């Protein structure tokens, strides 16, 4: 949300360089491996529809029984919300939310007085830290669609002060080459880098491949990673793999990079997300994510009594 606060954009020195390769299958028939240890699809999960908030509908790919989490990622929702439905006042503690608008607009406001609207192609990276209560409501008629990703924070960062980073669509670095377009929300690809600071080291790439295009994207070997297919169908990991269609989450196995081919006659769009695992206990109670049950109990008490980060909640209601 551009009007919320002064942008807090920092270059992330933690992220390693991630080289890439692009080949066009029409002009380059060479099918030699792009990586020493290519990442293959270890698990495929169809994001299923469920109701959330007040009348909103989401396709949840991460954060359900068959894929509870993928350290450091806690949840991935592909949401669609039309007025008067939405996500009214609700709290968070202990993690970050990344909201990426695919179509339409969402207005956000929180108990600290921050308010703004993100529109098609914009991203809001919200660090809830020690406590936020906010609302997210549609800002236009008809379905407003997007992705929301929850990223865990390490134990040392769970109680930091909340902060926001926002990029409008035209501020997100992007480039196009040989039938492949990438928008770099976090991390680096095709020689361009996002200015977003990722407290938990993260890459978040939005790829669009024209028919018969392919991409080979490096991923740090120590990171966990996944793909979410937004539109079309693609071949992921191995050239001989079966095509995967929209609304699937693909958990990637170990390796140093991912290869993707669009063998279809239609465009393919997907996000590739990776992050450094925290390797810490996860205890979650709805919108609160801590390391121990005692910390969850304390969080519930803090929320109930409007203390230790939730002081402003006592008299606040969104407008």
PDB file of C-alpha atoms in Angstrom, residues 58-278:
ATOM      1  CA  UNK A  58      -9.247 -18.896  -1.211  1.00  0.00           C
ATOM      2  CA  UNK A  59      -7.400 -21.747  -2.838  1.00  0.00           C
ATOM      3  CA  UNK A  60      -5.020 -22.885  -0.105  1.00  0.00           C
ATOM      4  CA  UNK A  61      -1.926 -24.684  -1.336  1.00  0.00           C
ATOM      5  CA  UNK A  62       0.277 -24.477   1.764  1.00  0.00           C
ATOM      6  CA  UNK A  63      -1.160 -24.562   5.272  1.00  0.00           C
ATOM      7  CA  UNK A  64      -3.432 -27.580   4.957  1.00  0.00           C
ATOM      8  CA  UNK A  65      -3.250 -31.174   6.142  1.00  0.00           C
ATOM      9  CA  UNK A  66      -1.379 -32.520   3.098  1.00  0.00           C
ATOM     10  CA  UNK A  67       1.158 -29.656   3.087  1.00  0.00           C
ATOM     11  CA  UNK A  68       1.112 -28.055   6.522  1.00  0.00           C
ATOM     12  CA  UNK A  69       4.182 -25.911   5.913  1.00  0.00           C
ATOM     13  CA  UNK A  70       7.453 -25.812   3.997  1.00  0.00           C
ATOM     14  CA  UNK A  71      10.030 -24.149   6.230  1.00  0.00           C
ATOM     15  CA  UNK A  72      10.148 -21.120   6.251  1.00  0.00           C
ATOM     16  CA  UNK A  73       6.762 -20.876   4.466  1.00  0.00           C
ATOM     17  CA  UNK A  74       3.606 -21.241   6.533  1.00  0.00           C
ATOM     18  CA  UNK A  75       0.761 -20.615   4.120  1.00  0.00           C
ATOM     19  CA  UNK A  76      -0.025 -19.809   0.493  1.00  0.00           C
ATOM     20  CA  UNK A  77      -3.507 -18.602  -0.488  1.00  0.00           C
ATOM     21  CA  UNK A  78      -4.727 -17.803  -3.986  1.00  0.00           C
ATOM     22  CA  UNK A  79      -7.598 -15.520  -2.982  1.00  0.00           C
ATOM     23  CA  UNK A  80     -10.662 -14.110  -4.697  1.00  0.00           C
ATOM     24  CA  UNK A  81     -12.828 -11.609  -2.871  1.00  0.00           C
ATOM     25  CA  UNK A  82     -15.784  -9.529  -4.047  1.00  0.00           C
ATOM     26  CA  UNK A  83     -17.649  -6.853  -2.064  1.00  0.00           C
ATOM     27  CA  UNK A  84     -19.088  -6.975   0.530  1.00  0.00           C
ATOM     28  CA  UNK A  85     -16.895  -9.983   1.443  1.00  0.00           C
ATOM     29  CA  UNK A  86     -13.347  -9.508   2.691  1.00  0.00           C
ATOM     30  CA  UNK A  87     -10.931  -9.974   5.553  1.00  0.00           C
ATOM     31  CA  UNK A  88     -12.121  -7.730   8.398  1.00  0.00           C
ATOM     32  CA  UNK A  89     -10.100  -6.849  11.519  1.00  0.00           C
ATOM     33  CA  UNK A  90      -7.747  -9.678  12.506  1.00  0.00           C
ATOM     34  CA  UNK A  91      -4.390  -9.968  14.311  1.00  0.00           C
ATOM     35  CA  UNK A  92      -0.954 -11.379  13.422  1.00  0.00           C
ATOM     36  CA  UNK A  93       2.225 -12.058  15.375  1.00  0.00           C
ATOM     37  CA  UNK A  94       5.525 -13.790  14.657  1.00  0.00           C
ATOM     38  CA  UNK A  95       5.747 -13.840  10.842  1.00  0.00           C
ATOM     39  CA  UNK A  96       5.427 -11.839   7.611  1.00  0.00           C
ATOM     40  CA  UNK A  97       2.643 -11.647   5.018  1.00  0.00           C
ATOM     41  CA  UNK A  98       3.356 -10.975   1.348  1.00  0.00           C
ATOM     42  CA  UNK A  99       0.313  -9.880  -0.653  1.00  0.00           C
ATOM     43  CA  UNK A 100       0.711  -9.820  -4.449  1.00  0.00           C
ATOM     44  CA  UNK A 101      -2.252  -8.517  -6.436  1.00  0.00           C
ATOM     45  CA  UNK A 102      -3.027 -10.368  -9.658  1.00  0.00           C
ATOM     46  CA  UNK A 103      -6.168  -8.426 -10.558  1.00  0.00           C
ATOM     47  CA  UNK A 104      -8.120  -5.639  -8.879  1.00  0.00           C
ATOM     48  CA  UNK A 105      -7.334  -3.885  -5.612  1.00  0.00           C
ATOM     49  CA  UNK A 106      -7.332  -4.433  -1.843  1.00  0.00           C
ATOM     50  CA  UNK A 107      -7.447  -1.669   0.781  1.00  0.00           C
ATOM     51  CA  UNK A 108      -5.536  -2.264   3.999  1.00  0.00           C
ATOM     52  CA  UNK A 109      -5.703  -0.409   7.307  1.00  0.00           C
ATOM     53  CA  UNK A 110      -4.229  -1.213  10.692  1.00  0.00           C
ATOM     54  CA  UNK A 111      -4.464  -0.118  14.303  1.00  0.00           C
ATOM     55  CA  UNK A 112      -1.389   2.108  14.002  1.00  0.00           C
ATOM     56  CA  UNK A 113      -3.175   4.349  11.512  1.00  0.00           C
ATOM     57  CA  UNK A 114      -1.570   2.974   8.348  1.00  0.00           C
ATOM     58  CA  UNK A 115      -3.896   2.810   5.364  1.00  0.00           C
ATOM     59  CA  UNK A 116      -3.558   2.361   1.632  1.00  0.00           C
ATOM     60  CA  UNK A 117      -4.524   0.371  -1.434  1.00  0.00           C
ATOM     61  CA  UNK A 118      -2.542  -2.104  -3.516  1.00  0.00           C
ATOM     62  CA  UNK A 119      -3.638  -2.662  -7.109  1.00  0.00           C
ATOM     63  CA  UNK A 120      -2.943  -5.066  -9.963  1.00  0.00           C
ATOM     64  CA  UNK A 121       0.741  -5.996  -9.967  1.00  0.00           C
ATOM     65  CA  UNK A 122       1.542  -4.267  -6.654  1.00  0.00           C
ATOM     66  CA  UNK A 123       3.080  -6.066  -3.684  1.00  0.00           C
ATOM     67  CA  UNK A 124       2.910  -5.408   0.048  1.00  0.00           C
ATOM     68  CA  UNK A 125       5.486  -7.085   2.296  1.00  0.00           C
ATOM     69  CA  UNK A 126       4.229  -6.745   5.863  1.00  0.00           C
ATOM     70  CA  UNK A 127       6.352  -7.757   8.826  1.00  0.00           C
ATOM     71  CA  UNK A 128       3.840  -8.333  11.619  1.00  0.00           C
ATOM     72  CA  UNK A 129       6.561  -8.907  14.194  1.00  0.00           C
ATOM     73  CA  UNK A 130       5.305  -8.404  17.756  1.00  0.00           C
ATOM     74  CA  UNK A 131       1.806  -7.506  16.685  1.00  0.00           C
ATOM     75  CA  UNK A 132      -0.493  -6.076  14.034  1.00  0.00           C
ATOM     76  CA  UNK A 133      -4.274  -5.899  13.830  1.00  0.00           C
ATOM     77  CA  UNK A 134      -5.476  -4.983  10.361  1.00  0.00           C
ATOM     78  CA  UNK A 135      -8.206  -5.398   7.761  1.00  0.00           C
ATOM     79  CA  UNK A 136      -7.938  -6.258   4.056  1.00  0.00           C
ATOM     80  CA  UNK A 137     -11.037  -5.403   2.032  1.00  0.00           C
ATOM     81  CA  UNK A 138     -11.775  -5.256  -1.708  1.00  0.00           C
ATOM     82  CA  UNK A 139     -11.468  -1.797  -3.249  1.00  0.00           C
ATOM     83  CA  UNK A 140     -13.530  -2.372  -6.385  1.00  0.00           C
ATOM     84  CA  UNK A 141     -16.497  -4.201  -7.834  1.00  0.00           C
ATOM     85  CA  UNK A 142     -16.236  -7.828  -8.873  1.00  0.00           C
ATOM     86  CA  UNK A 143     -13.530 -10.345  -7.918  1.00  0.00           C
ATOM     87  CA  UNK A 144     -10.243  -8.972  -6.562  1.00  0.00           C
ATOM     88  CA  UNK A 145      -7.619 -11.689  -6.874  1.00  0.00           C
ATOM     89  CA  UNK A 146      -4.093 -12.241  -5.651  1.00  0.00           C
ATOM     90  CA  UNK A 147      -1.653 -14.401  -3.744  1.00  0.00           C
ATOM     91  CA  UNK A 148      -0.856 -14.147  -0.051  1.00  0.00           C
ATOM     92  CA  UNK A 149       2.223 -15.908   1.301  1.00  0.00           C
ATOM     93  CA  UNK A 150       3.082 -16.254   4.988  1.00  0.00           C
ATOM     94  CA  UNK A 151       6.811 -16.382   5.788  1.00  0.00           C
ATOM     95  CA  UNK A 152       7.998 -17.390   9.235  1.00  0.00           C
ATOM     96  CA  UNK A 153      10.354 -15.237  11.287  1.00  0.00           C
ATOM     97  CA  UNK A 154      13.210 -16.630  13.339  1.00  0.00           C
ATOM     98  CA  UNK A 155      12.888 -16.648  17.119  1.00  0.00           C
ATOM     99  CA  UNK A 156      15.141 -13.586  17.369  1.00  0.00           C
ATOM    100  CA  UNK A 157      12.896 -11.600  15.008  1.00  0.00           C
ATOM    101  CA  UNK A 158       9.413 -12.610  16.143  1.00  0.00           C
ATOM    102  CA  UNK A 159       9.009  -9.658  18.508  1.00  0.00           C
ATOM    103  CA  UNK A 160      10.493  -6.902  16.330  1.00  0.00           C
ATOM    104  CA  UNK A 161       8.479  -3.786  15.566  1.00  0.00           C
ATOM    105  CA  UNK A 162       6.064  -4.100  12.633  1.00  0.00           C
ATOM    106  CA  UNK A 163       7.066  -2.600   9.307  1.00  0.00           C
ATOM    107  CA  UNK A 164       5.933  -2.421   5.692  1.00  0.00           C
ATOM    108  CA  UNK A 165       7.619  -2.571   2.325  1.00  0.00           C
ATOM    109  CA  UNK A 166       5.549  -1.705  -0.735  1.00  0.00           C
ATOM    110  CA  UNK A 167       6.309  -1.802  -4.411  1.00  0.00           C
ATOM    111  CA  UNK A 168       3.902  -0.547  -7.034  1.00  0.00           C
ATOM    112  CA  UNK A 169       3.687  -2.616 -10.196  1.00  0.00           C
ATOM    113  CA  UNK A 170       6.011  -0.328 -12.135  1.00  0.00           C
ATOM    114  CA  UNK A 171       8.574  -0.439  -9.309  1.00  0.00           C
ATOM    115  CA  UNK A 172       8.930  -4.222  -9.408  1.00  0.00           C
ATOM    116  CA  UNK A 173      12.054  -5.014 -11.454  1.00  0.00           C
ATOM    117  CA  UNK A 174      11.233  -6.975 -14.595  1.00  0.00           C
ATOM    118  CA  UNK A 175      12.781  -8.057 -17.864  1.00  0.00           C
ATOM    119  CA  UNK A 176      11.914 -10.178 -20.887  1.00  0.00           C
ATOM    120  CA  UNK A 177      14.104 -12.322 -23.109  1.00  0.00           C
ATOM    121  CA  UNK A 178      13.471 -15.105 -25.625  1.00  0.00           C
ATOM    122  CA  UNK A 179       9.842 -15.571 -24.720  1.00  0.00           C
ATOM    123  CA  UNK A 180      10.409 -15.431 -20.954  1.00  0.00           C
ATOM    124  CA  UNK A 181       9.321 -12.542 -18.731  1.00  0.00           C
ATOM    125  CA  UNK A 182      10.184 -12.348 -15.053  1.00  0.00           C
ATOM    126  CA  UNK A 183       9.020  -9.971 -12.329  1.00  0.00           C
ATOM    127  CA  UNK A 184      11.440 -10.073  -9.375  1.00  0.00           C
ATOM    128  CA  UNK A 185       9.426  -9.528  -6.203  1.00  0.00           C
ATOM    129  CA  UNK A 186      12.305 -10.720  -4.011  1.00  0.00           C
ATOM    130  CA  UNK A 187      15.752 -12.037  -4.810  1.00  0.00           C
ATOM    131  CA  UNK A 188      17.373 -12.051  -8.241  1.00  0.00           C
ATOM    132  CA  UNK A 189      16.773 -13.453 -11.720  1.00  0.00           C
ATOM    133  CA  UNK A 190      17.932 -12.784 -15.282  1.00  0.00           C
ATOM    134  CA  UNK A 191      20.443 -10.219 -14.059  1.00  0.00           C
ATOM    135  CA  UNK A 192      17.986  -8.034 -12.134  1.00  0.00           C
ATOM    136  CA  UNK A 193      17.434  -7.788  -8.400  1.00  0.00           C
ATOM    137  CA  UNK A 194      14.591  -6.696  -6.142  1.00  0.00           C
ATOM    138  CA  UNK A 195      15.209  -3.943  -3.569  1.00  0.00           C
ATOM    139  CA  UNK A 196      12.963  -5.696  -1.016  1.00  0.00           C
ATOM    140  CA  UNK A 197      14.744  -6.681   2.178  1.00  0.00           C
ATOM    141  CA  UNK A 198      13.925 -10.243   3.186  1.00  0.00           C
ATOM    142  CA  UNK A 199      14.570 -10.739   6.878  1.00  0.00           C
ATOM    143  CA  UNK A 200      14.203 -14.471   6.295  1.00  0.00           C
ATOM    144  CA  UNK A 201      16.282 -14.872   3.089  1.00  0.00           C
ATOM    145  CA  UNK A 202      13.735 -15.417   0.307  1.00  0.00           C
ATOM    146  CA  UNK A 203      13.331 -15.408  -3.461  1.00  0.00           C
ATOM    147  CA  UNK A 204       9.928 -14.710  -5.049  1.00  0.00           C
ATOM    148  CA  UNK A 205       9.828 -14.716  -8.853  1.00  0.00           C
ATOM    149  CA  UNK A 206       6.823 -14.333 -11.166  1.00  0.00           C
ATOM    150  CA  UNK A 207       7.552 -16.016 -14.527  1.00  0.00           C
ATOM    151  CA  UNK A 208       5.530 -15.847 -17.757  1.00  0.00           C
ATOM    152  CA  UNK A 209       6.613 -18.182 -20.570  1.00  0.00           C
ATOM    153  CA  UNK A 210       5.344 -17.947 -24.111  1.00  0.00           C
ATOM    154  CA  UNK A 211       4.638 -21.210 -25.963  1.00  0.00           C
ATOM    155  CA  UNK A 212       7.799 -23.306 -26.532  1.00  0.00           C
ATOM    156  CA  UNK A 213       9.937 -21.137 -24.241  1.00  0.00           C
ATOM    157  CA  UNK A 214      11.971 -22.497 -21.334  1.00  0.00           C
ATOM    158  CA  UNK A 215      13.785 -21.160 -18.280  1.00  0.00           C
ATOM    159  CA  UNK A 216      16.556 -22.524 -16.075  1.00  0.00           C
ATOM    160  CA  UNK A 217      16.662 -20.716 -12.729  1.00  0.00           C
ATOM    161  CA  UNK A 218      19.301 -21.369 -10.082  1.00  0.00           C
ATOM    162  CA  UNK A 219      18.210 -21.780  -6.455  1.00  0.00           C
ATOM    163  CA  UNK A 220      20.591 -21.816  -3.474  1.00  0.00           C
ATOM    164  CA  UNK A 221      21.121 -25.480  -2.591  1.00  0.00           C
ATOM    165  CA  UNK A 222      20.387 -25.018   1.120  1.00  0.00           C
ATOM    166  CA  UNK A 223      16.959 -23.463   0.455  1.00  0.00           C
ATOM    167  CA  UNK A 224      13.517 -25.050   0.330  1.00  0.00           C
ATOM    168  CA  UNK A 225      11.495 -24.071  -2.732  1.00  0.00           C
ATOM    169  CA  UNK A 226       8.163 -24.505  -4.463  1.00  0.00           C
ATOM    170  CA  UNK A 227       6.228 -23.492  -7.564  1.00  0.00           C
ATOM    171  CA  UNK A 228       2.616 -22.326  -7.769  1.00  0.00           C
ATOM    172  CA  UNK A 229       1.065 -22.489 -11.246  1.00  0.00           C
ATOM    173  CA  UNK A 230      -1.170 -19.467 -11.864  1.00  0.00           C
ATOM    174  CA  UNK A 231      -2.146 -19.999 -15.497  1.00  0.00           C
ATOM    175  CA  UNK A 232      -1.572 -22.545 -18.266  1.00  0.00           C
ATOM    176  CA  UNK A 233       0.439 -25.731 -17.890  1.00  0.00           C
ATOM    177  CA  UNK A 234       4.139 -26.454 -17.814  1.00  0.00           C
ATOM    178  CA  UNK A 235       6.745 -29.156 -17.499  1.00  0.00           C
ATOM    179  CA  UNK A 236       8.809 -28.743 -14.337  1.00  0.00           C
ATOM    180  CA  UNK A 237      12.110 -30.290 -13.298  1.00  0.00           C
ATOM    181  CA  UNK A 238      12.582 -32.895 -16.027  1.00  0.00           C
ATOM    182  CA  UNK A 239      11.831 -32.614 -19.741  1.00  0.00           C
ATOM    183  CA  UNK A 240      10.075 -35.988 -19.623  1.00  0.00           C
ATOM    184  CA  UNK A 241       7.774 -35.064 -16.733  1.00  0.00           C
ATOM    185  CA  UNK A 242       4.014 -34.787 -17.242  1.00  0.00           C
ATOM    186  CA  UNK A 243       2.650 -31.232 -17.656  1.00  0.00           C
ATOM    187  CA  UNK A 244       1.189 -29.611 -14.542  1.00  0.00           C
ATOM    188  CA  UNK A 245      -1.845 -27.326 -14.756  1.00  0.00           C
ATOM    189  CA  UNK A 246      -2.992 -24.242 -12.849  1.00  0.00           C
ATOM    190  CA  UNK A 247      -3.624 -24.172  -9.077  1.00  0.00           C
ATOM    191  CA  UNK A 248      -1.015 -26.824  -8.227  1.00  0.00           C
ATOM    192  CA  UNK A 249       1.766 -26.345  -5.684  1.00  0.00           C
ATOM    193  CA  UNK A 250       4.932 -28.220  -6.624  1.00  0.00           C
ATOM    194  CA  UNK A 251       7.354 -28.857  -3.773  1.00  0.00           C
ATOM    195  CA  UNK A 252      10.833 -29.103  -5.261  1.00  0.00           C
ATOM    196  CA  UNK A 253      13.434 -31.607  -4.149  1.00  0.00           C
ATOM    197  CA  UNK A 254      17.109 -30.885  -3.482  1.00  0.00           C
ATOM    198  CA  UNK A 255      19.384 -29.467  -6.141  1.00  0.00           C
ATOM    199  CA  UNK A 256      20.931 -26.302  -7.509  1.00  0.00           C
ATOM    200  CA  UNK A 257      18.236 -25.110  -9.889  1.00  0.00           C
ATOM    201  CA  UNK A 258      14.876 -25.586 -11.606  1.00  0.00           C
ATOM    202  CA  UNK A 259      14.190 -26.084 -15.301  1.00  0.00           C
ATOM    203  CA  UNK A 260      10.757 -25.303 -16.768  1.00  0.00           C
ATOM    204  CA  UNK A 261       9.412 -25.854 -20.285  1.00  0.00           C
ATOM    205  CA  UNK A 262       6.206 -24.580 -21.857  1.00  0.00           C
ATOM    206  CA  UNK A 263       5.348 -27.242 -24.425  1.00  0.00           C
ATOM    207  CA  UNK A 264       1.774 -26.023 -24.846  1.00  0.00           C
ATOM    208  CA  UNK A 265       0.280 -23.565 -27.317  1.00  0.00           C
ATOM    209  CA  UNK A 266      -0.846 -21.210 -24.548  1.00  0.00           C
ATOM    210  CA  UNK A 267       1.073 -18.927 -22.134  1.00  0.00           C
ATOM    211  CA  UNK A 268       2.344 -20.324 -18.836  1.00  0.00           C
ATOM    212  CA  UNK A 269       2.514 -18.248 -15.667  1.00  0.00           C
ATOM    213  CA  UNK A 270       3.851 -19.404 -12.314  1.00  0.00           C
ATOM    214  CA  UNK A 271       5.627 -18.130  -9.236  1.00  0.00           C
ATOM    215  CA  UNK A 272       8.844 -19.702  -8.002  1.00  0.00           C
ATOM    216  CA  UNK A 273       9.432 -19.168  -4.289  1.00  0.00           C
ATOM    217  CA  UNK A 274      12.410 -20.282  -2.221  1.00  0.00           C
ATOM    218  CA  UNK A 275      13.744 -19.539   1.224  1.00  0.00           C
ATOM    219  CA  UNK A 276      16.349 -20.455   3.801  1.00  0.00           C
ATOM    220  CA  UNK A 277      14.810 -22.885   6.307  1.00  0.00           C
ATOM    221  CA  UNK A 278      14.865 -21.696   9.911  1.00  0.00           C
TER     222      UNK A 278
END
